[in-house]
C-alpha cells in the first residue's frame, strides 16, 4: 500500500510540475502565481499523505480492537465489523476470543483453496461450533443469552455473516478486480492529462488576450464631434476591469489546481477495494469544512504579503519613509516579517490538517523538534548576529570592508552568513557570529553619508634632510593630483610624521570617493610619486646609503639625470702627524685635509708630496745630503750604509730613519704610478728646500 501511495504522489508531482511550467505567467510578469500554486499543491499533498497515514495507522489490529467488557469486542475481517463477542469461554476472555476468531477468518479468506461451502455448524452438548477443516468459532449458552436469542439461531446468523464476508473479501482481492482497477486508473490518468492539456492551452490564450487589450489604446467616446468620455478614464476603467478579470482567472485556476487532483486521487482510491475507505475519509474531510478554513488562511496570508511587499518596496525606493527607518532596512525587514507571517500561518493551519494528533504525525513532530534543538544553537547565533548587523548598519551590499583578515566587497548579506569578494576575485564566506565578534572597517560608509568627509588615502615616504621640505610638499601634492579618482576638493595635504637620525618621514594624504578601487588607486599614486620625485631630482631613500656612497651612481633613472652627470667621490681627511706634532702644528694647512675632486693633477701631486714630507726626518732622504754642521748627532755622511752609530741613542734614531726611508720610497713609487706621465722634479725640488729649512731649524 505504501508503494502505491508513493507512486501516485510521484505521478501527480510530475503532472503538477508540467502544468506549472506551461501556465506560468508570461516573461516579465511577477511569478506569484507559480509560487502560490506550488504552495497550494504542497499543502494538499501534506494533507493527503497525512490522511493516508492516518487511515493506515488507525486500521484495527487484533491487539487493539475497539470495545469494552460490557458492550463486547467486534470480530473484524478486512476492516469490516462482523459481529460482537461479549462473553468469555473457560480461561479465554472475550478479547482473546475475538483475536483468535479474526485471525482464523483472515487465514481462510486469504487461502485460495478454501471454499465457503466447506463451512458448517456442528452441535455439541453445551456448545455450537462453526468450522471447516478446523474450528473457527465456538458459541456457548452465555453467548446466546447475551444476544437474547437461542444458540442455534445465533450460530446460523454468524455463519451467514462469515460466508458473505469471505466471499466479498475474495471478490475484492481477486486478480480480475485488481486489473479492473488498473484499467480504470489508466483511463482516469488519460482524462487528467486531457484536462491539463486543455488548461495549458486555454489559460495562456486568455492572458495573451488580456495583455493585447491592455496594450491597445482606447479612443474617446464621441457623438457628433462632442467628446462624452475622454480616453484617459476609459483606459483606466478598462485596465481596472482587466485586472479584476485576470484575478478571477487566477483564482479559478487555483481552485481547479486543487479540485482536479482531489477528484483524481479519490477516484483512483475507489477503484481498489483496499483503499476505498481512504477515499471516503478524504471526502469526509473535505465535507467538514476544514479545507475551506485552510484555504481562507492561505488566501489571507498571500494578500497580506502582497500588501507588505508593496509597502517595503516603496520604503526601499525612498518614495515612502518613516522617522528613524532607513531605506536599506526595507528588504531585510520584509524578509523577516514574511518569515514570521508564514510561521504564524503554519501554526494556524496545523490543527486542521488530516491526521493531526495521529502517532505518525506526532512522531514526525518529535523528530523535527529534536533535529531543531540539536542543530539550532549555531544557526540561532548566526541569525541573531545577522539581525544585529542589519539594524546597526555596519555595512551593506557593495561596500568595501575589512573584516578580520578578509578585505573586499560585500556581495551577499544573509541572516546566516556574509560573503566578501576580495580584489583577487576570491569569495570568502564568513558566519555572522564571527563577523559580529570581529572589528569591521567599512571604507564605503563615508561615500554614502554626506555628513562624513570622504575617505583619506595616505602614503608614507622618507627623504633626506638635504631635500627642502617645501619642495617635497609640492612634489607629493602634484603626484596626488595626477592620480585618477583622487578628489580635487578637499585638497590633498602632506604631514611630517617624524624627524629621524638620517631622514624625515613624510605622509601624503589624499581624498577619494571610490573606496572600492583602493588597490588600483594606491598603485597609481605610488607610480606618480616615483615619477614626480625623479623629475624633481629627489632620491626616494633613507640616506644611510647616501652618506657612504663610495662613488656609486645615484638611484634616479638615467633619463632624469643631466648629460654631464658624474658619480660623486669620497671626501677624504688625513690623520694627525703622530711622529712630529710640532711640524703638524706649523704646517696644519698642508697636513689637515686634501680634497681630490675639482683640482688639477699637478696640484694634487704637489700637496701629496707636502703631506708625505711632513712624516720624514731630515736625515732620511737619500737624494739630499745636508751638511749637519758640528752637531754630533748628525755627522756628514756620503751614504747611510757607511754610518756607524756612536751611541745607543744614535743607533735607535738610525733605525727609525731607515724605516721612514722605506715608507718614503714606497710612497714615491705610488706617487709615480698615479702621476700618469707627469714629472716629479718639481716635487723633489720642493722637498729639498723643505729639508734645508728643517736643517736650519734643527741647528738652531
XYZ file of C-alpha atoms in Angstrom:
700
model
C 0.000 0.000 0.000
C 2.794 2.410 0.800
C 4.328 1.734 -2.624
C 1.028 2.522 -4.327
C 0.649 5.782 -2.402
C 4.228 6.770 -3.254
C 3.724 6.022 -6.949
C 0.530 8.104 -7.074
C 2.233 11.009 -5.304
C 5.212 10.961 -7.691
C 2.921 10.845 -10.700
C 0.883 13.806 -9.534
C 4.033 15.766 -8.693
C 5.272 15.309 -12.267
C 1.894 16.396 -13.684
C 1.797 19.461 -11.434
C 5.333 20.455 -12.410
C 4.454 20.210 -16.094
C 1.316 22.280 -15.573
C 3.145 24.993 -13.665
C 5.729 25.262 -16.411
C 3.059 25.642 -19.074
C 0.646 28.019 -17.351
C 3.248 30.166 -15.639
C 2.829 33.913 -16.257
C 4.429 35.465 -19.279
C 8.016 36.687 -19.140
C 8.388 39.911 -17.222
C 5.344 39.386 -15.021
C 5.526 38.569 -11.353
C 5.884 34.852 -10.599
C 3.400 34.970 -7.720
C 1.008 32.559 -9.417
C 3.633 29.867 -9.704
C 4.790 30.305 -6.121
C 1.305 30.224 -4.707
C 0.390 27.216 -6.849
C 3.400 25.333 -5.546
C 2.378 26.249 -2.006
C -1.191 25.031 -2.588
C -0.062 21.745 -4.124
C 2.384 21.205 -1.273
C -0.302 21.767 1.351
C -2.661 19.439 -0.469
C -0.155 16.626 -0.626
C 0.749 17.076 3.010
C -2.921 16.780 3.836
C -3.464 13.791 1.551
C -0.405 11.932 2.767
C -1.340 12.586 6.365
C -4.836 11.303 5.639
C -3.487 8.089 4.153
C -1.101 7.632 7.035
C -3.926 8.353 9.425
C -6.103 5.758 7.748
C -3.393 3.124 7.924
C -2.370 3.925 11.464
C -5.956 3.744 12.661
C -6.806 0.425 10.994
C -7.866 -2.025 13.691
C -5.278 -4.558 14.707
C -6.026 -7.714 16.643
C -4.047 -6.325 19.562
C -6.019 -3.056 19.617
C -9.673 -3.770 18.988
C -12.453 -1.360 19.880
C -14.989 -2.245 22.546
C -15.083 -2.977 26.270
C -16.007 -5.738 28.639
C -19.662 -4.653 28.826
C -20.505 -3.995 25.165
C -18.173 -6.667 23.810
C -15.435 -6.753 21.175
C -16.067 -6.830 17.397
C -14.799 -9.564 15.109
C -13.097 -7.909 12.069
C -12.227 -9.051 8.559
C -10.515 -6.582 6.238
C -11.625 -3.533 8.219
C -15.208 -4.803 8.251
C -17.010 -5.477 11.520
C -18.831 -8.836 11.507
C -20.366 -9.392 14.976
C -19.769 -8.822 18.707
C -18.347 -11.243 21.269
C -19.253 -10.359 24.851
C -18.751 -13.455 26.997
C -15.572 -15.362 27.880
C -15.139 -19.097 27.433
C -13.332 -21.067 30.108
C -9.947 -19.346 30.656
C -10.231 -17.181 27.492
C -11.554 -13.650 27.851
C -13.852 -12.084 25.270
C -10.974 -10.028 23.850
C -8.755 -13.087 23.474
C -11.601 -14.961 21.756
C -12.052 -12.103 19.247
C -8.337 -12.051 18.394
C -8.316 -15.777 17.718
C -11.537 -15.694 15.614
C -10.316 -12.744 13.494
C -7.005 -14.462 12.815
C -8.720 -17.706 11.718
C -11.137 -15.869 9.414
C -8.318 -13.893 7.758
C -6.338 -17.089 7.151
C -9.349 -18.765 5.490
C -10.137 -15.677 3.394
C -6.581 -15.447 2.021
C -6.453 -19.176 1.260
C -7.214 -19.540 -2.448
C -8.113 -23.235 -1.983
C -10.627 -22.529 0.729
C -14.293 -22.859 -0.269
C -17.031 -21.033 1.577
C -19.347 -24.040 1.250
C -16.992 -26.028 3.468
C -18.198 -24.004 6.453
C -20.748 -25.890 8.581
C -22.344 -25.939 12.029
C -21.589 -28.738 14.472
C -23.750 -29.170 17.573
C -22.458 -30.420 20.918
C -23.923 -30.716 24.405
C -23.370 -27.166 25.661
C -21.773 -25.510 22.612
C -22.276 -24.966 18.898
C -19.190 -24.959 16.682
C -18.721 -23.266 13.287
C -15.893 -24.972 11.450
C -14.453 -26.158 8.146
C -11.305 -28.229 8.408
C -10.634 -26.521 11.748
C -12.768 -24.831 14.357
C -13.386 -21.153 13.634
C -15.936 -20.121 16.266
C -17.468 -21.675 19.386
C -20.860 -20.400 20.592
C -21.973 -21.054 24.184
C -25.241 -20.617 26.040
C -23.829 -17.495 27.641
C -23.263 -16.001 24.166
C -26.849 -16.756 23.201
C -28.135 -15.328 26.471
C -26.112 -12.117 25.936
C -27.515 -11.829 22.408
C -31.044 -12.622 23.700
C -31.547 -15.471 21.269
C -31.070 -19.206 21.061
C -27.729 -20.804 20.489
C -28.775 -22.320 17.121
C -30.140 -19.027 15.769
C -27.011 -17.186 16.829
C -24.834 -19.814 15.132
C -26.809 -19.595 11.873
C -26.578 -15.787 11.910
C -22.810 -15.833 12.484
C -22.352 -18.474 9.751
C -24.169 -16.363 7.152
C -22.162 -13.272 8.085
C -18.863 -15.172 7.867
C -19.707 -16.673 4.464
C -20.702 -13.310 2.973
C -17.623 -11.521 4.312
C -15.235 -14.180 2.986
C -16.938 -14.108 -0.419
C -16.664 -10.305 -0.516
C -13.033 -10.404 0.521
C -12.169 -12.935 -2.191
C -14.109 -10.983 -4.799
C -12.481 -7.654 -3.986
C -8.995 -9.087 -3.880
C -9.289 -11.195 -6.992
C -6.879 -10.587 -9.928
C -9.817 -9.501 -12.064
C -10.719 -6.706 -9.646
C -7.085 -5.604 -9.499
C -6.819 -5.499 -13.304
C -10.080 -3.587 -13.470
C -8.767 -1.024 -11.006
C -5.567 -0.620 -13.013
C -7.549 -0.113 -16.222
C -9.806 2.474 -14.613
C -6.751 4.247 -13.176
C -5.238 4.395 -16.661
C -8.434 5.925 -18.072
C -8.587 8.438 -15.210
C -4.979 9.384 -15.886
C -5.730 9.966 -19.551
C -8.672 12.160 -18.558
C -6.439 14.090 -16.170
C -3.852 14.686 -18.870
C -6.579 15.803 -21.275
C -7.927 18.320 -18.757
C -4.478 19.688 -18.054
C -3.751 19.898 -21.759
C -6.891 21.963 -22.284
C -5.990 24.226 -19.370
C -2.436 24.739 -20.582
C -3.824 25.779 -23.957
C -6.691 27.999 -22.795
C -5.125 29.884 -19.873
C -2.157 31.329 -21.829
C -4.587 32.370 -24.574
C -6.709 34.210 -22.035
C -3.710 36.012 -20.545
C -2.476 36.889 -24.033
C -5.849 38.384 -24.982
C -5.923 40.461 -21.819
C -2.391 41.736 -22.457
C -3.371 42.665 -26.011
C -6.402 44.610 -24.791
C -4.229 46.432 -22.291
C -1.725 47.427 -24.961
C -4.366 48.768 -27.356
C -5.235 52.434 -26.688
C -8.904 53.242 -26.246
C -10.382 56.044 -28.297
C -12.512 58.658 -26.591
C -16.283 58.282 -26.809
C -17.610 60.963 -29.191
C -21.012 61.842 -30.594
C -21.142 64.448 -33.370
C -17.610 65.608 -32.581
C -18.557 66.010 -28.943
C -16.361 64.054 -26.543
C -18.554 62.353 -23.999
C -15.778 60.362 -22.341
C -12.070 61.126 -22.802
C -9.594 58.336 -23.439
C -7.802 58.528 -20.093
C -10.771 57.497 -17.898
C -11.685 54.774 -20.365
C -8.164 53.369 -20.301
C -8.175 53.475 -16.523
C -11.536 51.711 -16.300
C -10.515 49.120 -18.867
C -7.287 48.424 -17.004
C -9.213 48.034 -13.745
C -11.670 45.582 -15.321
C -8.817 43.672 -16.925
C -7.097 43.335 -13.559
C -10.306 42.023 -11.988
C -10.751 39.540 -14.814
C -7.159 38.329 -14.521
C -7.579 37.933 -10.762
C -10.733 35.847 -11.269
C -8.950 33.667 -13.797
C -6.091 33.130 -11.391
C -8.403 32.260 -8.515
C -10.321 29.859 -10.747
C -7.055 28.301 -11.843
C -6.038 27.764 -8.237
C -9.379 26.150 -7.429
C -9.025 23.823 -10.399
C -5.441 23.122 -9.433
C -6.666 21.791 -6.089
C -10.023 20.288 -7.137
C -8.751 18.264 -10.101
C -6.099 16.299 -8.179
C -8.539 15.715 -5.306
C -11.084 14.243 -7.708
C -8.418 12.171 -9.432
C -6.991 10.736 -6.211
C -10.446 9.999 -4.788
C -11.453 8.156 -7.952
C -8.249 6.118 -8.070
C -8.614 5.123 -4.428
C -12.189 3.992 -5.094
C -11.012 1.722 -7.890
C -9.300 -0.585 -5.395
C -11.290 -2.155 -2.529
C -8.408 -1.923 -0.094
C -8.264 1.877 -0.486
C -11.969 2.691 -0.715
C -12.069 3.646 2.942
C -9.255 6.135 2.366
C -11.231 7.789 -0.414
C -14.225 8.014 1.885
C -12.127 9.663 4.577
C -10.805 12.232 2.096
C -14.341 13.123 1.013
C -15.456 13.267 4.628
C -12.537 15.559 5.431
C -13.493 17.888 2.583
C -17.112 17.935 3.711
C -16.155 19.001 7.233
C -15.088 22.452 6.023
C -11.508 22.177 7.264
C -10.215 22.525 3.715
C -12.142 25.773 3.415
C -10.507 27.023 6.621
C -7.042 26.171 5.331
C -7.760 27.866 2.006
C -9.016 31.003 3.756
C -5.880 31.221 5.910
C -3.662 30.810 2.848
C -5.601 33.463 0.933
C -5.309 35.983 3.772
C -1.607 35.224 4.141
C -0.994 35.656 0.434
C -2.664 39.055 0.092
C -1.099 40.266 3.332
C 2.332 39.504 1.912
C 1.440 41.322 -1.330
C 0.495 44.477 0.576
C 3.625 44.298 2.729
C 5.794 43.775 -0.323
C 4.442 46.933 -1.944
C 4.944 48.948 1.249
C 8.523 47.804 1.814
C 9.375 48.271 -1.864
C 8.311 51.912 -1.615
C 10.339 52.283 1.575
C 13.376 50.868 -0.194
C 12.997 53.286 -3.122
C 12.571 56.221 -0.762
C 9.108 57.243 -2.013
C 7.794 56.388 1.460
C 9.626 56.996 4.685
C 9.190 56.633 8.410
C 11.137 58.515 11.038
C 14.194 56.502 12.037
C 13.658 53.833 9.363
C 16.485 53.705 6.811
C 15.918 52.666 3.215
C 18.433 49.806 3.349
C 16.366 48.193 6.105
C 13.381 47.678 3.784
C 14.374 44.425 2.085
C 15.714 42.535 5.148
C 12.788 43.736 7.258
C 10.337 42.456 4.646
C 12.069 39.075 4.669
C 11.850 38.875 8.460
C 8.177 39.887 8.514
C 7.415 37.431 5.714
C 9.109 34.622 7.623
C 7.171 35.304 10.830
C 3.847 35.589 8.960
C 4.411 32.261 7.225
C 5.351 30.606 10.516
C 2.189 32.011 12.118
C 0.063 30.763 9.208
C 1.586 27.303 9.507
C 0.788 27.209 13.213
C -2.825 28.202 12.490
C -3.216 25.620 9.695
C -1.563 22.736 11.519
C -4.545 21.593 13.655
C -6.778 21.485 10.554
C -4.555 19.053 8.672
C -5.887 15.477 8.444
C -4.091 13.089 10.696
C -3.195 15.783 13.201
C -2.653 14.066 16.535
C -2.051 10.643 14.991
C 1.028 8.643 16.066
C 2.689 9.241 12.687
C 2.121 12.981 12.912
C 3.393 13.064 16.469
C 6.484 11.070 15.527
C 7.333 13.496 12.731
C 6.822 16.458 15.071
C 9.096 14.941 17.702
C 11.786 14.181 15.124
C 11.697 17.721 13.745
C 11.795 19.148 17.266
C 14.843 17.093 18.222
C 16.559 17.986 14.956
C 15.963 21.691 15.503
C 17.054 21.503 19.141
C 20.347 19.788 18.339
C 21.299 21.846 15.311
C 19.853 25.256 16.001
C 22.380 26.579 18.511
C 24.896 27.735 15.906
C 22.190 28.721 13.427
C 20.336 30.751 16.042
C 23.545 32.561 16.969
C 24.197 33.415 13.315
C 20.599 34.565 12.772
C 20.659 36.869 15.796
C 24.049 38.218 14.695
C 22.689 38.785 11.182
C 19.742 40.778 12.520
C 22.091 42.887 14.656
C 24.334 43.581 11.652
C 21.341 44.684 9.584
C 19.963 47.151 12.084
C 23.338 48.506 13.211
C 24.071 49.416 9.561
C 27.597 48.062 9.834
C 27.708 47.557 6.071
C 25.524 46.787 3.096
C 25.859 45.047 -0.242
C 28.531 46.689 -2.411
C 30.562 48.195 0.461
C 34.339 47.744 0.554
C 35.146 46.434 4.034
C 37.813 44.778 6.118
C 36.503 42.030 8.430
C 39.280 40.366 10.389
C 41.782 39.151 7.801
C 39.348 39.469 4.867
C 39.224 42.622 2.747
C 36.898 43.075 -0.204
C 33.428 43.973 -1.438
C 30.239 42.700 0.214
C 28.473 40.550 -2.403
C 25.812 38.914 -0.213
C 24.369 39.551 3.226
C 22.001 36.951 4.719
C 20.797 36.111 8.195
C 23.322 33.277 8.468
C 26.458 34.335 6.579
C 28.172 37.289 4.903
C 30.106 36.823 1.653
C 33.074 39.050 0.758
C 34.738 39.152 -2.682
C 38.415 40.106 -2.416
C 40.280 42.150 -5.077
C 41.652 38.790 -6.308
C 38.043 37.617 -7.014
C 38.082 35.135 -4.134
C 34.699 34.877 -2.370
C 35.039 34.380 1.389
C 32.003 33.166 3.375
C 32.038 34.373 6.986
C 29.426 33.279 9.589
C 27.618 36.259 11.048
C 28.585 35.236 14.579
C 32.235 35.597 13.516
C 31.534 38.928 11.823
C 29.847 40.379 14.909
C 32.880 39.378 17.010
C 35.432 40.989 14.670
C 36.470 44.565 14.032
C 34.592 45.794 10.959
C 36.283 48.522 8.917
C 33.890 49.984 6.323
C 35.701 52.129 3.758
C 32.484 52.897 1.846
C 30.421 54.385 4.676
C 31.908 57.839 4.075
C 30.836 57.854 0.418
C 27.114 57.440 1.202
C 26.940 59.709 4.255
C 27.318 63.376 3.332
C 27.974 64.348 6.937
C 31.234 62.361 6.954
C 34.245 63.607 4.903
C 35.468 61.349 2.084
C 37.913 58.524 2.642
C 41.569 59.588 3.081
C 44.274 57.504 1.418
C 47.768 58.010 2.844
C 51.215 57.135 1.517
C 54.438 57.387 3.561
C 57.850 58.298 2.105
C 61.219 59.046 3.779
C 63.681 61.595 2.343
C 66.979 63.076 3.493
C 67.451 66.355 5.313
C 69.223 67.767 2.249
C 65.870 67.931 0.376
C 63.870 71.069 1.270
C 60.544 70.141 2.822
C 58.657 72.764 0.793
C 59.897 71.110 -2.377
C 58.771 67.733 -1.036
C 55.295 69.110 -0.288
C 54.968 70.470 -3.809
C 56.121 67.254 -5.495
C 53.895 64.960 -3.409
C 50.804 67.114 -3.979
C 51.471 67.096 -7.725
C 51.705 63.294 -7.652
C 48.359 63.060 -5.853
C 46.628 65.451 -8.255
C 47.860 63.376 -11.205
C 46.231 60.211 -9.803
C 42.831 59.143 -11.121
C 39.914 59.034 -8.627
C 41.735 61.417 -6.249
C 39.347 64.271 -5.484
C 40.330 67.868 -6.161
C 38.207 69.028 -3.245
C 39.045 68.673 -0.400
C 42.656 69.366 -1.313
C 45.445 66.939 -0.615
C 47.899 67.698 2.192
C 51.274 66.462 3.454
C 52.300 65.824 7.056
C 55.758 65.349 8.578
C 55.313 62.387 10.902
C 58.835 62.123 12.379
C 62.369 63.578 12.303
C 64.706 60.595 12.436
C 68.514 60.439 12.645
C 69.126 60.303 8.908
C 65.864 61.280 7.224
C 62.449 62.939 7.515
C 59.203 60.891 7.287
C 56.505 62.474 5.125
C 52.871 61.330 4.794
C 50.797 62.244 1.743
C 47.026 62.374 2.401
C 44.508 62.437 -0.458
C 40.704 62.125 -0.609
C 38.788 59.667 -2.792
C 35.136 58.790 -3.344
C 35.894 55.355 -4.815
C 37.000 53.154 -1.914
C 36.161 50.057 -3.940
C 39.123 50.913 -6.224
C 41.560 51.417 -3.354
C 44.238 48.917 -4.517
C 44.463 50.398 -8.026
C 44.406 53.975 -6.676
C 47.293 53.209 -4.330
C 49.276 51.610 -7.155
C 48.828 54.619 -9.441
C 49.623 57.014 -6.587
C 52.938 55.272 -5.874
C 53.791 55.368 -9.580
C 53.155 59.106 -9.733
C 55.220 59.726 -6.588
C 58.207 58.000 -8.199
C 57.798 59.913 -11.469
C 57.418 63.322 -9.830
C 60.350 62.783 -7.462
C 62.589 61.674 -10.316
C 61.589 64.718 -12.360
C 62.390 66.986 -9.385
C 65.835 65.353 -8.836
C 64.744 63.859 -5.485
C 66.041 60.458 -4.460
C 63.467 58.328 -2.588
C 65.680 56.715 0.045
C 66.652 56.832 3.669
C 70.186 58.350 3.363
C 72.127 55.728 5.315
C 73.388 54.746 1.860
C 73.925 58.310 0.660
C 76.422 59.001 3.470
C 78.784 56.217 2.310
C 78.122 56.231 -1.431
C 81.725 55.225 -2.421
C 81.470 56.651 -5.929
C 78.286 54.778 -6.926
C 75.705 56.389 -9.182
C 72.586 57.826 -7.533
C 69.320 55.886 -7.739
C 67.492 58.343 -10.022
C 66.963 56.776 -13.504
C 69.365 57.951 -16.227
C 66.670 59.649 -18.316
C 66.110 62.105 -15.439
C 69.861 62.959 -14.994
C 71.780 65.791 -16.757
C 74.088 64.843 -19.609
C 77.264 65.944 -17.761
C 76.456 63.963 -14.612
C 79.396 62.110 -12.959
C 79.129 59.967 -9.805
C 80.343 61.790 -6.658
C 83.564 60.701 -4.908
C 84.645 60.239 -1.312
C 85.611 63.171 0.919
C 88.979 62.121 2.454
C 90.597 63.603 5.563
C 94.187 62.946 6.800
C 95.172 61.842 10.280
C 97.272 63.901 12.662
C 101.161 63.678 12.489
C 101.852 61.498 15.480
C 105.643 61.400 14.721
C 106.239 65.157 14.621
C 103.367 67.029 16.319
C 105.306 70.314 16.156
C 105.681 70.101 12.386
C 101.967 69.260 12.090
C 101.068 72.389 14.002
C 103.354 74.517 11.783
C 102.070 73.005 8.563
C 98.445 72.424 9.531
C 97.155 73.976 6.343
C 99.104 71.428 4.249
C 98.508 68.367 6.503
C 94.863 68.841 7.582
C 92.742 67.926 4.530
C 93.129 67.331 0.788
C 90.123 67.479 -1.494
C 90.786 65.332 -4.514
C 87.727 66.434 -6.544
C 87.967 69.686 -8.560
C 91.795 70.148 -8.528
C 94.381 69.697 -11.243
C 96.622 66.672 -11.172
C 99.804 68.720 -10.636
C 98.402 70.452 -7.572
C 97.171 67.131 -6.140
C 100.650 65.550 -6.509
C 102.385 68.598 -5.007
C 100.094 68.545 -1.996
C 100.638 64.795 -1.646
C 104.392 65.372 -1.533
C 103.935 68.012 1.164
C 101.932 65.610 3.282
C 104.446 62.793 2.875
C 107.339 65.128 3.720
C 105.675 66.034 6.997
C 106.305 62.482 8.275
C 110.042 62.381 7.169
C 113.020 63.364 9.407
C 115.609 65.456 7.611
C 118.338 62.782 7.580
C 116.150 60.054 5.978
C 116.265 61.418 2.363
C 118.930 59.661 0.375
C 118.999 62.055 -2.590
C 119.647 65.075 -0.371
C 122.781 65.036 1.865
C 122.556 68.112 4.045
C 125.528 69.441 5.995
C 124.702 68.818 9.578
C 127.493 71.080 10.900
C 129.155 70.324 14.191
C 126.170 68.622 15.678
C 127.475 65.255 16.981
C 124.075 63.640 16.407
C 124.128 64.395 12.599
C 127.624 63.818 11.032
C 128.315 64.327 7.365
C 127.678 61.072 5.533
C 128.065 60.122 1.906
C 125.545 57.354 2.354
C 123.735 55.851 5.233
C 125.391 52.436 4.808
C 128.844 53.806 5.925
C 127.473 55.402 9.031
C 128.247 53.755 12.366
C 126.389 54.933 15.410
C 128.425 56.289 18.322
C 125.835 55.547 20.949
C 122.653 53.586 21.622
C 120.523 56.670 21.097
C 122.086 57.330 17.733
C 121.564 53.680 16.750
C 117.888 53.849 17.620
C 117.494 57.078 15.648
C 119.113 55.491 12.620
C 116.701 52.556 12.687
C 113.795 54.921 12.696
C 115.321 56.766 9.745
C 115.673 53.568 7.748
C 112.037 52.675 8.345
C 110.911 56.098 7.293
C 113.115 55.945 4.193
C 111.375 52.725 3.142
C 107.997 54.385 3.667
C 109.136 57.365 1.594
C 110.335 55.193 -1.259
C 107.080 53.252 -1.199
C 105.135 56.499 -1.246
C 107.235 57.789 -4.155
C 106.526 54.654 -6.122
C 102.803 55.016 -5.529
C 103.000 58.659 -6.471
C 104.849 57.878 -9.688
C 102.270 55.244 -10.647
C 99.390 57.642 -10.115
C 101.006 60.648 -11.828
C 100.019 59.358 -15.335
C 103.126 60.718 -17.175
C 103.605 63.950 -15.232
C 107.233 64.579 -13.922
C 108.100 64.747 -10.272
C 111.068 67.126 -10.466
C 109.066 69.993 -9.041
C 108.037 67.827 -6.148
C 111.666 66.790 -5.419
C 112.929 70.390 -5.532
C 110.233 71.378 -3.098
C 111.254 68.563 -0.750
C 114.907 69.681 -0.977
C 114.005 73.200 0.044
C 111.877 71.881 2.844
C 114.761 69.717 4.098
C 117.122 72.695 4.169
C 114.585 74.633 6.172
C 114.279 71.774 8.618
C 118.105 71.586 8.962
C 118.300 75.228 9.821
C 115.591 74.918 12.437
C 117.224 71.800 13.843
C 120.656 73.515 14.081
C 119.160 76.470 15.838
